[in-house]
mmCIF file of C-alpha atoms in Angstrom:
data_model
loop_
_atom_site.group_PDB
_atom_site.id
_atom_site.type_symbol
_atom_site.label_atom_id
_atom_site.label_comp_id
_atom_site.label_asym_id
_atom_site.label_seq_id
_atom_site.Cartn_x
_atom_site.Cartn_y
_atom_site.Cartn_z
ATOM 1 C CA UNK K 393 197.890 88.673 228.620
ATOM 2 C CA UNK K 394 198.748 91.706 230.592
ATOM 3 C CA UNK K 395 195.857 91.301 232.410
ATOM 4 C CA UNK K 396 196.272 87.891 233.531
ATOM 5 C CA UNK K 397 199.934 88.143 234.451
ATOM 6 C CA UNK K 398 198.761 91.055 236.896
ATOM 7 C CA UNK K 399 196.202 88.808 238.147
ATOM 8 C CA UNK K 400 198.393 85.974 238.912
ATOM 9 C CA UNK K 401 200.888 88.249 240.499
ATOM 10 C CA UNK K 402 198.145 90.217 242.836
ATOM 11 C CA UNK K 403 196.153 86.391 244.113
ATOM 12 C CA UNK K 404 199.241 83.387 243.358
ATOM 13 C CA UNK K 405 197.944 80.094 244.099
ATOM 14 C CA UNK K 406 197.429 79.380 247.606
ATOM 15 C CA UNK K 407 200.593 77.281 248.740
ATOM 16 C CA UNK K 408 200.756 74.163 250.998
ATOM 17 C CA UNK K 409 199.863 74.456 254.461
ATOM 18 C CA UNK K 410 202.808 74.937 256.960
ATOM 19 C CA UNK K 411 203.309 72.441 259.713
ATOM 20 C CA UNK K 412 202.186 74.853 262.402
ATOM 21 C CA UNK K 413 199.456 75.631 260.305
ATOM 22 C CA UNK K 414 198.479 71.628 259.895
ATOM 23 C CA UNK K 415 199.405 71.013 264.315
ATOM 24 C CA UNK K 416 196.593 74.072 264.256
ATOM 25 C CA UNK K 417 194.095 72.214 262.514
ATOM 26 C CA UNK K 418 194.353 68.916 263.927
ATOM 27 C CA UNK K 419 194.247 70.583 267.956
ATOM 28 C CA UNK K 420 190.973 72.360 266.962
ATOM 29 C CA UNK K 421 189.446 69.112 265.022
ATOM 30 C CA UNK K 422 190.393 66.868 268.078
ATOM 31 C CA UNK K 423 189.086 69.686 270.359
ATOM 32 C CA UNK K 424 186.014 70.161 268.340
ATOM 33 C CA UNK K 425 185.482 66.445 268.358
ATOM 34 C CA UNK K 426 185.621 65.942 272.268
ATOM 35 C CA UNK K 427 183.836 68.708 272.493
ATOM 36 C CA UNK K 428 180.661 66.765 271.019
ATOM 37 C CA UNK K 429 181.094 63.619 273.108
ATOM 38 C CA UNK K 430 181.493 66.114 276.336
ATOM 39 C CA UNK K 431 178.415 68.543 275.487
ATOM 40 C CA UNK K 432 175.929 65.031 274.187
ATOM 41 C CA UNK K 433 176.149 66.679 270.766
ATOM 42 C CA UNK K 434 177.502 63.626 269.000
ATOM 43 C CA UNK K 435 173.930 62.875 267.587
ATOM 44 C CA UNK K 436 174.094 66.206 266.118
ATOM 45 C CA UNK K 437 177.207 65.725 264.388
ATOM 46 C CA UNK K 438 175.823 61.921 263.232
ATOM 47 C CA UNK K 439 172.889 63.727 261.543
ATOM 48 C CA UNK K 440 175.154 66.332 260.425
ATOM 49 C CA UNK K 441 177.039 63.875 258.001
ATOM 50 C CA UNK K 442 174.433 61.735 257.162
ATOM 51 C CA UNK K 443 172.287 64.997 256.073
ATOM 52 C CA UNK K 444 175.116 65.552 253.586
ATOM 53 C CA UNK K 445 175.430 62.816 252.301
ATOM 54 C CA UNK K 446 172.102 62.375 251.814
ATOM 55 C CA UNK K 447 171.698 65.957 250.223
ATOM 56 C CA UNK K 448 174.421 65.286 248.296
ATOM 57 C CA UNK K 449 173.131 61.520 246.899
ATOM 58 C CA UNK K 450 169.834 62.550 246.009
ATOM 59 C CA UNK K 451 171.027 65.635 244.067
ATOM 60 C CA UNK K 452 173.396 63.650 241.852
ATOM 61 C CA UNK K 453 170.100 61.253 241.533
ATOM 62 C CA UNK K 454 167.864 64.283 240.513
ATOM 63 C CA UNK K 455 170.627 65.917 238.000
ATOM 64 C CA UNK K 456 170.691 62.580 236.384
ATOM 65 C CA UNK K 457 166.648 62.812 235.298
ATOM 66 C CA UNK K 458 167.221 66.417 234.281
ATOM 67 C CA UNK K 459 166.393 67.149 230.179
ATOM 68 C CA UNK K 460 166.843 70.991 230.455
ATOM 69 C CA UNK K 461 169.939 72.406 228.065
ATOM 70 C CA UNK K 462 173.052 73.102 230.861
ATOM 71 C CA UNK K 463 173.051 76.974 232.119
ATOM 72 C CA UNK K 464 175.597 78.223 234.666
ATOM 73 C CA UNK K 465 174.401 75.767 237.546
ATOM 74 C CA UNK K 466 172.737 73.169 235.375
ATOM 75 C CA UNK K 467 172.587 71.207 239.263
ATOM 76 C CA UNK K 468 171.531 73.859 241.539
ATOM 77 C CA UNK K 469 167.697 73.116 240.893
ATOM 78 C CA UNK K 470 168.729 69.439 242.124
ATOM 79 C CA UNK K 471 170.746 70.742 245.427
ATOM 80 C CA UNK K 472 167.970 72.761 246.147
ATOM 81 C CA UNK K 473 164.818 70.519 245.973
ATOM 82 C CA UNK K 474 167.311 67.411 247.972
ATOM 83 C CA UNK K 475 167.779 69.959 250.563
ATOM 84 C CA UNK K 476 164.538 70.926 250.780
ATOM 85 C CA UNK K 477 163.685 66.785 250.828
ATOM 86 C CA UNK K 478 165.847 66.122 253.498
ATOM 87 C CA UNK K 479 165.341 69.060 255.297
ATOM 88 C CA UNK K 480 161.258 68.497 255.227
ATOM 89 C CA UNK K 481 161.494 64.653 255.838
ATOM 90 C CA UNK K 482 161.514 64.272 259.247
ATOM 91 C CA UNK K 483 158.875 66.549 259.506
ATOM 92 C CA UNK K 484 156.637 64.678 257.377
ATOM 93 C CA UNK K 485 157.050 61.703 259.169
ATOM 94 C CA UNK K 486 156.342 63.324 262.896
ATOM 95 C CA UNK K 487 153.200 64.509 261.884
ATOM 96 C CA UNK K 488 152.193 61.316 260.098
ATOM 97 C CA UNK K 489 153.179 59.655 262.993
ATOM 98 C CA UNK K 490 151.213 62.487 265.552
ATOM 99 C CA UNK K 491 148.328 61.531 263.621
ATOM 100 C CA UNK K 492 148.052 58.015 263.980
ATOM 101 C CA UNK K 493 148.888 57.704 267.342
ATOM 102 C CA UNK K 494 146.300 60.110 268.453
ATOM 103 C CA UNK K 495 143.869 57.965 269.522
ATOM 104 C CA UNK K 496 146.508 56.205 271.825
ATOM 105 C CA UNK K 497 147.615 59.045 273.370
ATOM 106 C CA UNK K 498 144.043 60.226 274.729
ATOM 107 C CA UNK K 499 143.970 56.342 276.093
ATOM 108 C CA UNK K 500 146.828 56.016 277.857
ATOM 109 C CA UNK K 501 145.402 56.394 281.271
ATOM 110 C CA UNK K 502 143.013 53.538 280.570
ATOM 111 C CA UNK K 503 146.166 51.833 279.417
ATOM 112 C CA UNK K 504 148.195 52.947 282.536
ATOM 113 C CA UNK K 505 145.174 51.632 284.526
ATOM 114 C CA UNK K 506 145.550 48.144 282.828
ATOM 115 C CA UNK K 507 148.950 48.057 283.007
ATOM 116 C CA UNK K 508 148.760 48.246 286.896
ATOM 117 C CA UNK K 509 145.961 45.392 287.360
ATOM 118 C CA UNK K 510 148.424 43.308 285.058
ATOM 119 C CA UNK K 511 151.378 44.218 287.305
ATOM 120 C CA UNK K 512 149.198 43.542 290.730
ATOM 121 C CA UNK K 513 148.255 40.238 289.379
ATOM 122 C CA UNK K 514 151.516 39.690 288.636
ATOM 123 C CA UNK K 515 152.734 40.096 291.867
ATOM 124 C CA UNK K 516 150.206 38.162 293.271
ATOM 125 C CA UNK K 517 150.539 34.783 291.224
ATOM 126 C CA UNK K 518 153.940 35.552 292.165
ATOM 127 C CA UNK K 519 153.140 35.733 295.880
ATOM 128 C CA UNK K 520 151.639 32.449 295.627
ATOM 129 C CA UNK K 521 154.260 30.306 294.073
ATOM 130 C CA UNK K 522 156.730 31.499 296.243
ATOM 131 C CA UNK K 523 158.028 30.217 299.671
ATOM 132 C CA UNK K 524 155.832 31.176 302.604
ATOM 133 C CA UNK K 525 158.570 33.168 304.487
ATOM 134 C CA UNK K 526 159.208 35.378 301.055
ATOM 135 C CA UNK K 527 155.432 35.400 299.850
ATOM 136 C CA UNK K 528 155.154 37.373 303.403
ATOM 137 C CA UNK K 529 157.697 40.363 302.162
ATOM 138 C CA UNK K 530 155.223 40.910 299.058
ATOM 139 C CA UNK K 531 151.802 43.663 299.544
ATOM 140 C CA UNK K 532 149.005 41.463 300.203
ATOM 141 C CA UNK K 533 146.218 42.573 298.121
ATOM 142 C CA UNK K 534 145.855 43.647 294.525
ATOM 143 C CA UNK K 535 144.735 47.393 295.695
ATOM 144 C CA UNK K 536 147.532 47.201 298.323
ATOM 145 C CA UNK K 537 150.138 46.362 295.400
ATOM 146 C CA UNK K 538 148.432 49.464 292.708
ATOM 147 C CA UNK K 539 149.390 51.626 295.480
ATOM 148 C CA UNK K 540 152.662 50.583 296.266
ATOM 149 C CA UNK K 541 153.450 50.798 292.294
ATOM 150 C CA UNK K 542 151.912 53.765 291.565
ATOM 151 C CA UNK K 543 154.008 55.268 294.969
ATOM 152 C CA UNK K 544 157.092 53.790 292.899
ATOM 153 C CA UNK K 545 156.283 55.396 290.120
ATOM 154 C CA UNK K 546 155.354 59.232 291.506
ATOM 155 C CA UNK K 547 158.936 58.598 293.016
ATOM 156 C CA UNK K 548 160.408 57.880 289.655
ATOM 157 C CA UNK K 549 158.424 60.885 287.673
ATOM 158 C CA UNK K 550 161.722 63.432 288.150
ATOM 159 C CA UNK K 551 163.410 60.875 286.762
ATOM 160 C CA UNK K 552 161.237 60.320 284.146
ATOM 161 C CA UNK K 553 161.019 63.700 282.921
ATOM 162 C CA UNK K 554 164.995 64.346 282.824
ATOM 163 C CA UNK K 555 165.094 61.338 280.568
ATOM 164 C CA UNK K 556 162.317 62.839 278.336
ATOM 165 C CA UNK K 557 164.147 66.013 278.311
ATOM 166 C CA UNK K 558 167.231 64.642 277.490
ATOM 167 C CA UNK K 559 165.667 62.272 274.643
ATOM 168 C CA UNK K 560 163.946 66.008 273.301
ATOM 169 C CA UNK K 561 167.371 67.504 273.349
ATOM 170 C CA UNK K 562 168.616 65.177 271.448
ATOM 171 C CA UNK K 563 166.336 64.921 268.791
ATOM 172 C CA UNK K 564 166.485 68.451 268.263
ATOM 173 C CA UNK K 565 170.205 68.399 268.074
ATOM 174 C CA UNK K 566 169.923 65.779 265.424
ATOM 175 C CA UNK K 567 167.467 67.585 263.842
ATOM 176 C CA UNK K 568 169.500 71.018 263.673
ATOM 177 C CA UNK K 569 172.374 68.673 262.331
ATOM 178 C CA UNK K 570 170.420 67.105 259.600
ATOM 179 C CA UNK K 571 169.601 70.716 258.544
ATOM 180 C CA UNK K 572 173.566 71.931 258.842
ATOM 181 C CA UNK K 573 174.341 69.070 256.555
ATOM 182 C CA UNK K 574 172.009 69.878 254.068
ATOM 183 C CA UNK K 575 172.804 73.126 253.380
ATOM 184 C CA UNK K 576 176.387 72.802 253.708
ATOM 185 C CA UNK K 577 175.949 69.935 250.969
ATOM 186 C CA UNK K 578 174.342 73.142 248.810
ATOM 187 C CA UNK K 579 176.557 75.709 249.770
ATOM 188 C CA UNK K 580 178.564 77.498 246.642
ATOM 189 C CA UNK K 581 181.935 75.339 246.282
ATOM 190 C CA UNK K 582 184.597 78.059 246.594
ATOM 191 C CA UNK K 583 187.791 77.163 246.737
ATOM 192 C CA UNK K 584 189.926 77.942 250.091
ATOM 193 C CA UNK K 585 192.979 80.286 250.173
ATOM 194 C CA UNK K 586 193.578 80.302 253.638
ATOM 195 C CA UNK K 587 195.798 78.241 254.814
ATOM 196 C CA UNK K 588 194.213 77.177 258.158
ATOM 197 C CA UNK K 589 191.053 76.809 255.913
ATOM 198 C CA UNK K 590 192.492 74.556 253.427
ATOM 199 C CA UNK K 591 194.054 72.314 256.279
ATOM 200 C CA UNK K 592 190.557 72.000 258.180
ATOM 201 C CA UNK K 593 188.986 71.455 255.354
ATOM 202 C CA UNK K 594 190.918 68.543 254.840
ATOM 203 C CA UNK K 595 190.197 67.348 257.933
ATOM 204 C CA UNK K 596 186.402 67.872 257.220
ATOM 205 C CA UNK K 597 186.773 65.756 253.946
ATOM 206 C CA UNK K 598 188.524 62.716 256.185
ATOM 207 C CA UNK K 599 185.902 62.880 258.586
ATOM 208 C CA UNK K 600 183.016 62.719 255.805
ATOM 209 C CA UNK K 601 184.721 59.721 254.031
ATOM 210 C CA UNK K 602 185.107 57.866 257.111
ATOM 211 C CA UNK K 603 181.636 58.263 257.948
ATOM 212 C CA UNK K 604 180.884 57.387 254.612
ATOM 213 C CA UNK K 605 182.577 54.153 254.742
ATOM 214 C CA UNK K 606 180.965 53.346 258.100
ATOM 215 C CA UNK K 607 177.494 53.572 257.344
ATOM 216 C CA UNK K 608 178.404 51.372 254.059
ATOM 217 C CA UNK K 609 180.025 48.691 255.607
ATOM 218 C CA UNK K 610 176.674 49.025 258.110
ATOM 219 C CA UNK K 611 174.746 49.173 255.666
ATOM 220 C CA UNK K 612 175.902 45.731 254.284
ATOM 221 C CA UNK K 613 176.228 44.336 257.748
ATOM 222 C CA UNK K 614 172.652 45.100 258.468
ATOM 223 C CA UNK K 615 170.604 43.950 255.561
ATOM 224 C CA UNK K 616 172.797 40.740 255.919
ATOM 225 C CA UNK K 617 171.344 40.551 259.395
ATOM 226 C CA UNK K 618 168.081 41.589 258.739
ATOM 227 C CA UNK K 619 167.669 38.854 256.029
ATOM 228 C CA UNK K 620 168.613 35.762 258.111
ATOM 229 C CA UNK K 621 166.420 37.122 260.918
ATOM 230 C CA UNK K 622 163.677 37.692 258.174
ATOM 231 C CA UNK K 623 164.175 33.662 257.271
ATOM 232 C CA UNK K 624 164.258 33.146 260.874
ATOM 233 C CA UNK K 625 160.835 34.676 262.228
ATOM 234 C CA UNK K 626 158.964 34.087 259.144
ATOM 235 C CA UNK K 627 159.663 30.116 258.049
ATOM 236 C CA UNK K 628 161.653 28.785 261.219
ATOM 237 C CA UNK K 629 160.265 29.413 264.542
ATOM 238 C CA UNK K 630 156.449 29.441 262.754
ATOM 239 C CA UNK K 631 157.693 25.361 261.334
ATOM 240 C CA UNK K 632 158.366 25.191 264.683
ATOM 241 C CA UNK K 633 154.981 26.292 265.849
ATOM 242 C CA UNK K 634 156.715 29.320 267.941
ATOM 243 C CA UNK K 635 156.006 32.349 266.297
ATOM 244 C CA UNK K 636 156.529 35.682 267.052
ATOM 245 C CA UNK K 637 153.858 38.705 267.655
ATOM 246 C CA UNK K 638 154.976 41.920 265.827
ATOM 247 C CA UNK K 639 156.914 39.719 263.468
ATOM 248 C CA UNK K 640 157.213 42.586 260.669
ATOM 249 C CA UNK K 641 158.220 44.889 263.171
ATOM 250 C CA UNK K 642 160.485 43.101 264.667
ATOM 251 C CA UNK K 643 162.377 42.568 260.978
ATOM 252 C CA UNK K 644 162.132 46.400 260.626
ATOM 253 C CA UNK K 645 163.605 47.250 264.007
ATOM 254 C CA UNK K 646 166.921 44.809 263.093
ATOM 255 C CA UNK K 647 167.682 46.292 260.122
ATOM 256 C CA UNK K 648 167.796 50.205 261.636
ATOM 257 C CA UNK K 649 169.177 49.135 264.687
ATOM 258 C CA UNK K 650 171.631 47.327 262.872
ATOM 259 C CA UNK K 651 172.602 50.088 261.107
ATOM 260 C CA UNK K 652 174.635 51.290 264.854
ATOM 261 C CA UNK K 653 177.704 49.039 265.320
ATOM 262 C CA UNK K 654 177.421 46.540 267.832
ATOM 263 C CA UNK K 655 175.285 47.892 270.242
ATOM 264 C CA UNK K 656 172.698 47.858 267.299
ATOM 265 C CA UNK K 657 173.093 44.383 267.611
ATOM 266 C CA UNK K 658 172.671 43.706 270.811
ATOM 267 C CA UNK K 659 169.323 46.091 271.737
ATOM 268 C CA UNK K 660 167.722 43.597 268.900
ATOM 269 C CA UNK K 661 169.296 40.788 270.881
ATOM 270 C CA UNK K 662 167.370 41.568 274.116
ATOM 271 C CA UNK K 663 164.438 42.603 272.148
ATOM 272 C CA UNK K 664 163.923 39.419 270.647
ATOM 273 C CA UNK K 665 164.798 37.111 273.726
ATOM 274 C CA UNK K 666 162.221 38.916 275.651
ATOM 275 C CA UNK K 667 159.954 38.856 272.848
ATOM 276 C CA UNK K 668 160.194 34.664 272.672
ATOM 277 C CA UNK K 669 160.037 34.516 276.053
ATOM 278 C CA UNK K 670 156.407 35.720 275.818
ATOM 279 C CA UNK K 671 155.973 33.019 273.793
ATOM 280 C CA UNK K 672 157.637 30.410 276.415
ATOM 281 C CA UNK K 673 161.307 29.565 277.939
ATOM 282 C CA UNK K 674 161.952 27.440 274.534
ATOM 283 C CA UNK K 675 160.949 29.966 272.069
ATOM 284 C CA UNK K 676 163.134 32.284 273.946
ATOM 285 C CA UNK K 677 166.260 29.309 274.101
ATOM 286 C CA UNK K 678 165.985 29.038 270.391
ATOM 287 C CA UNK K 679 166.002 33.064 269.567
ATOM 288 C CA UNK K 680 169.018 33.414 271.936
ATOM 289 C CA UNK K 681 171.105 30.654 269.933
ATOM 290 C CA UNK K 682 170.244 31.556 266.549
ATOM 291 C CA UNK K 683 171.125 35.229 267.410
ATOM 292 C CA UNK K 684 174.463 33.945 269.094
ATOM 293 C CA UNK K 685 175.004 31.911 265.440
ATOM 294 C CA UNK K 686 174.301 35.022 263.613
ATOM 295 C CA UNK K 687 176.870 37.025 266.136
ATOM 296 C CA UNK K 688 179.546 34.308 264.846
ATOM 297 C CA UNK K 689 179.152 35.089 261.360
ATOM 298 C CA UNK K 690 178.860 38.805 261.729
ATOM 299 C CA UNK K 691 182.129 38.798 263.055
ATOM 300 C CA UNK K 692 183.624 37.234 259.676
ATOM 301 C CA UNK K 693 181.154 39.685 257.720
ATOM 302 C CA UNK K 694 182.329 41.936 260.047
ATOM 303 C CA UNK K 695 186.256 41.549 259.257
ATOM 304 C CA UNK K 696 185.715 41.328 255.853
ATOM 305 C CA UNK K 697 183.411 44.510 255.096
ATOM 306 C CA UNK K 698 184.563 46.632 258.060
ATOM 307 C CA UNK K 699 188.037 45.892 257.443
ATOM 308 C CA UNK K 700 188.212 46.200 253.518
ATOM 309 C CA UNK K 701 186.608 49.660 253.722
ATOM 310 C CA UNK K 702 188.320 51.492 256.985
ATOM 311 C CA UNK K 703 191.378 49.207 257.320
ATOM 312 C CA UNK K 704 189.719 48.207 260.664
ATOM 313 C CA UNK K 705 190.452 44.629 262.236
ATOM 314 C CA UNK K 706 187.811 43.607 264.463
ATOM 315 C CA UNK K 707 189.999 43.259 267.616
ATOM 316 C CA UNK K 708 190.566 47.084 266.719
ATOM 317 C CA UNK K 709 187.384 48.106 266.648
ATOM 318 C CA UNK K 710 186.200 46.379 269.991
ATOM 319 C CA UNK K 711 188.883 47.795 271.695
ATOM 320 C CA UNK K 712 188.235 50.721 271.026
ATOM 321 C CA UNK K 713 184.683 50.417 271.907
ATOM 322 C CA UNK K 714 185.606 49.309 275.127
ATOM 323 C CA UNK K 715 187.633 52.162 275.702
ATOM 324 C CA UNK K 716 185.311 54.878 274.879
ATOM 325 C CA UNK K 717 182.609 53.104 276.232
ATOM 326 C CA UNK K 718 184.348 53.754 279.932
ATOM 327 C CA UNK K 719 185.525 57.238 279.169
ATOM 328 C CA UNK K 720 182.384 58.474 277.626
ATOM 329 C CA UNK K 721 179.527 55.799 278.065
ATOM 330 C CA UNK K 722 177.023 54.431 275.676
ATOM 331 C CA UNK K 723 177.585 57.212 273.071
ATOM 332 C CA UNK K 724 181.654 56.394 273.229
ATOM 333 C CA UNK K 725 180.133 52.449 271.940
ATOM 334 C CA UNK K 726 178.379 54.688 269.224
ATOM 335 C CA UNK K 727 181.320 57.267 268.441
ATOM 336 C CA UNK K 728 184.192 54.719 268.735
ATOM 337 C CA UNK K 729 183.776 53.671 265.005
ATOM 338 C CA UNK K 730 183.791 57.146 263.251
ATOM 339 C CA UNK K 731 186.414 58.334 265.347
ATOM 340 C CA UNK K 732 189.016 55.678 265.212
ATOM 341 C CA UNK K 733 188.327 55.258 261.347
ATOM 342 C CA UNK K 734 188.660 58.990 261.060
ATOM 343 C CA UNK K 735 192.188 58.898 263.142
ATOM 344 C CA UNK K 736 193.652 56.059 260.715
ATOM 345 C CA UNK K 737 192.895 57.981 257.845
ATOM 346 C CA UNK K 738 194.596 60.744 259.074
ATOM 347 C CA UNK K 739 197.740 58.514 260.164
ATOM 348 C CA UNK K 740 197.443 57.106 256.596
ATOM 349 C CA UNK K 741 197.295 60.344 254.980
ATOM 350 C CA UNK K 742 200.584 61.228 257.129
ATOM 351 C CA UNK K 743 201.909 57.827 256.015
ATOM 352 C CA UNK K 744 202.315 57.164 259.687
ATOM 353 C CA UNK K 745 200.668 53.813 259.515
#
């Protein structure tokens, strides 16, 4: 008894963050936050919490099939080997997908070769249906027209390559964030005594459930999506005798890009106009309305999923979009969610709001 009373009296519980303490934490989380949008780390940060929550799903899935007797850390085998799942994943899949598109990697300049006699002949169908007095401004010949493209082209390859780069950096951020998540979804859970500690890790926690409710209600949003697109490309337009090419892929690509608010939405949207309008103007007429029906009723979907789990009206959210959409470009469209869901827990938490 001794023992403990000297114990208590050396560590005392830690006690509730002071308010300069709490104005500390929430400058450094906002500052850490615009700190990703401003350095193109946010999908770092995306990967970040969806690594942990990934980590931390499949490890409660794995400790539910365990039959050993419970030791110390009956679920550290389980945190360990979902890490290691997550962690390996991606790589998996890069070097499946290295390996099938081998072969159409060694034939891309016979491809880049066909894509030019497709774009001359283009140009000069094009030539010919035109008016006489703007036929002239067009090259004349199809060799005439490969070189002017492939002149284009060498113009464009800087440009080219800083988008490549920039699409490389950002997978690797993404990747390095899936890999913070997972082992911070492992690490030994050790309770804070600092006080700044405690109070960030509280904003951590708000951050994590907010991003948790977001990719639920997406989650929701995008299989309802995906299915009346499914029943749309597979039994309408083909009773209609307009189907689509890639049909399959095409139902795959809705459902991940659904899975980013709004602009998620409307990438699939231009996708599958231009896809019908291989097919002809009609085909392309009907894909545009049915995705403008499916916009209306994603908007009550919207209200009601959205809403119910982050306390978000929809006027809210596109608002906000807009907002950090002019401030910080297409990532603000992607960020703009999290963010705002994150700040109205916070104001909750506060009961400011």
């Amino acid at each position: 008894m001794g023992n403990q009373h000297q114990l208590s009296t050396v560590c005392p519980p830690p006690a509730a963050p002071s308010r300069g303490v709490m104005i500390a934490s929430y400058l450094l989380m906002a500052c850490t936050l615009l700190l990703v949008m401003w350095q193109k780390l946010l999908p770092g940060l995306l990967c970040a919490c969806l690594g942990f929550l990934l980590t931390r799903g499949l490890a409660s899935i794995l400790s539910l099939i365990d039959r050993r007797p419970p030791g110390p850390t009956p679920d550290r085998w389980a945190q360990v080997t979902a890490a290691t799942l997550v962690s390996i994943a991606p790589l998996i899949w890069l070097a499946i997908a290295l390996t099938h598109s081998r072969g159409y990697l060694t034939d891309i300049p016979h491809q880049y070769k066909e894509l030019l006699d497709y774009l001359a002949n283009t140009v000069l169908e094009l030539r010919q249906k035109l008016p006489a007095e703007l036929g002239t401004m067009l090259p004349q010949g199809a060799a005439e027209i490969q070189q002017t493209i492939a002149t284009y082209l060498a113009t464009k390859a800087g440009s080219l390559a800083s988008a490549g780069k920039a699409w490389l950096g950002g997978l690797l951020h993404a990747y390095m964030g899936l890999l913070i998540g997972a082992l911070a979804a492992v690490r030994p859970r050790i309770a804070p005594r600092a006080p700044l500690t405690q109070a960030l890790q509280r904003r951590v926690m708000l951050l994590g459930e907010a991003f948790r409710q977001i990719v639920a209600a997406q989650f929701w949003i995008a299989l309802f999506n995906t299915s009346l697109t499914a029943i749309f490309l597979l039994f309408i337009l083909p009773a209609l005798d307009m189907a689509l090419p890639y049909t399959p892929a095409l139902i795959m690509l809705t459902f991940v890009a659904g899975l980013i608010p709004i602009v998620g939405n409307l990438f699939c949207n231009v996708v599958l106009t231009i896809v019908g309008l291989s097919v002809s103007p009609v085909a392309a007429a009907v894909c545009l309305g049915f995705l403008i029906l499916i916009h209306k009723a994603e908007y009550v979907i919207n209200a009601k999923v959205v809403g119910q789990r982050t306390h978000m009206a929809v006027w809210e959210l596109l608002t906000v979009m807009f907002v950090a959409e002019s401030v910080f470009g297409p990532a603000g469209l992607v960020a703009a969610p999290l963010f705002y869901a994150y700040l109205k827990k916070e104001l909750e938490a506060s009961r400011l709001v």
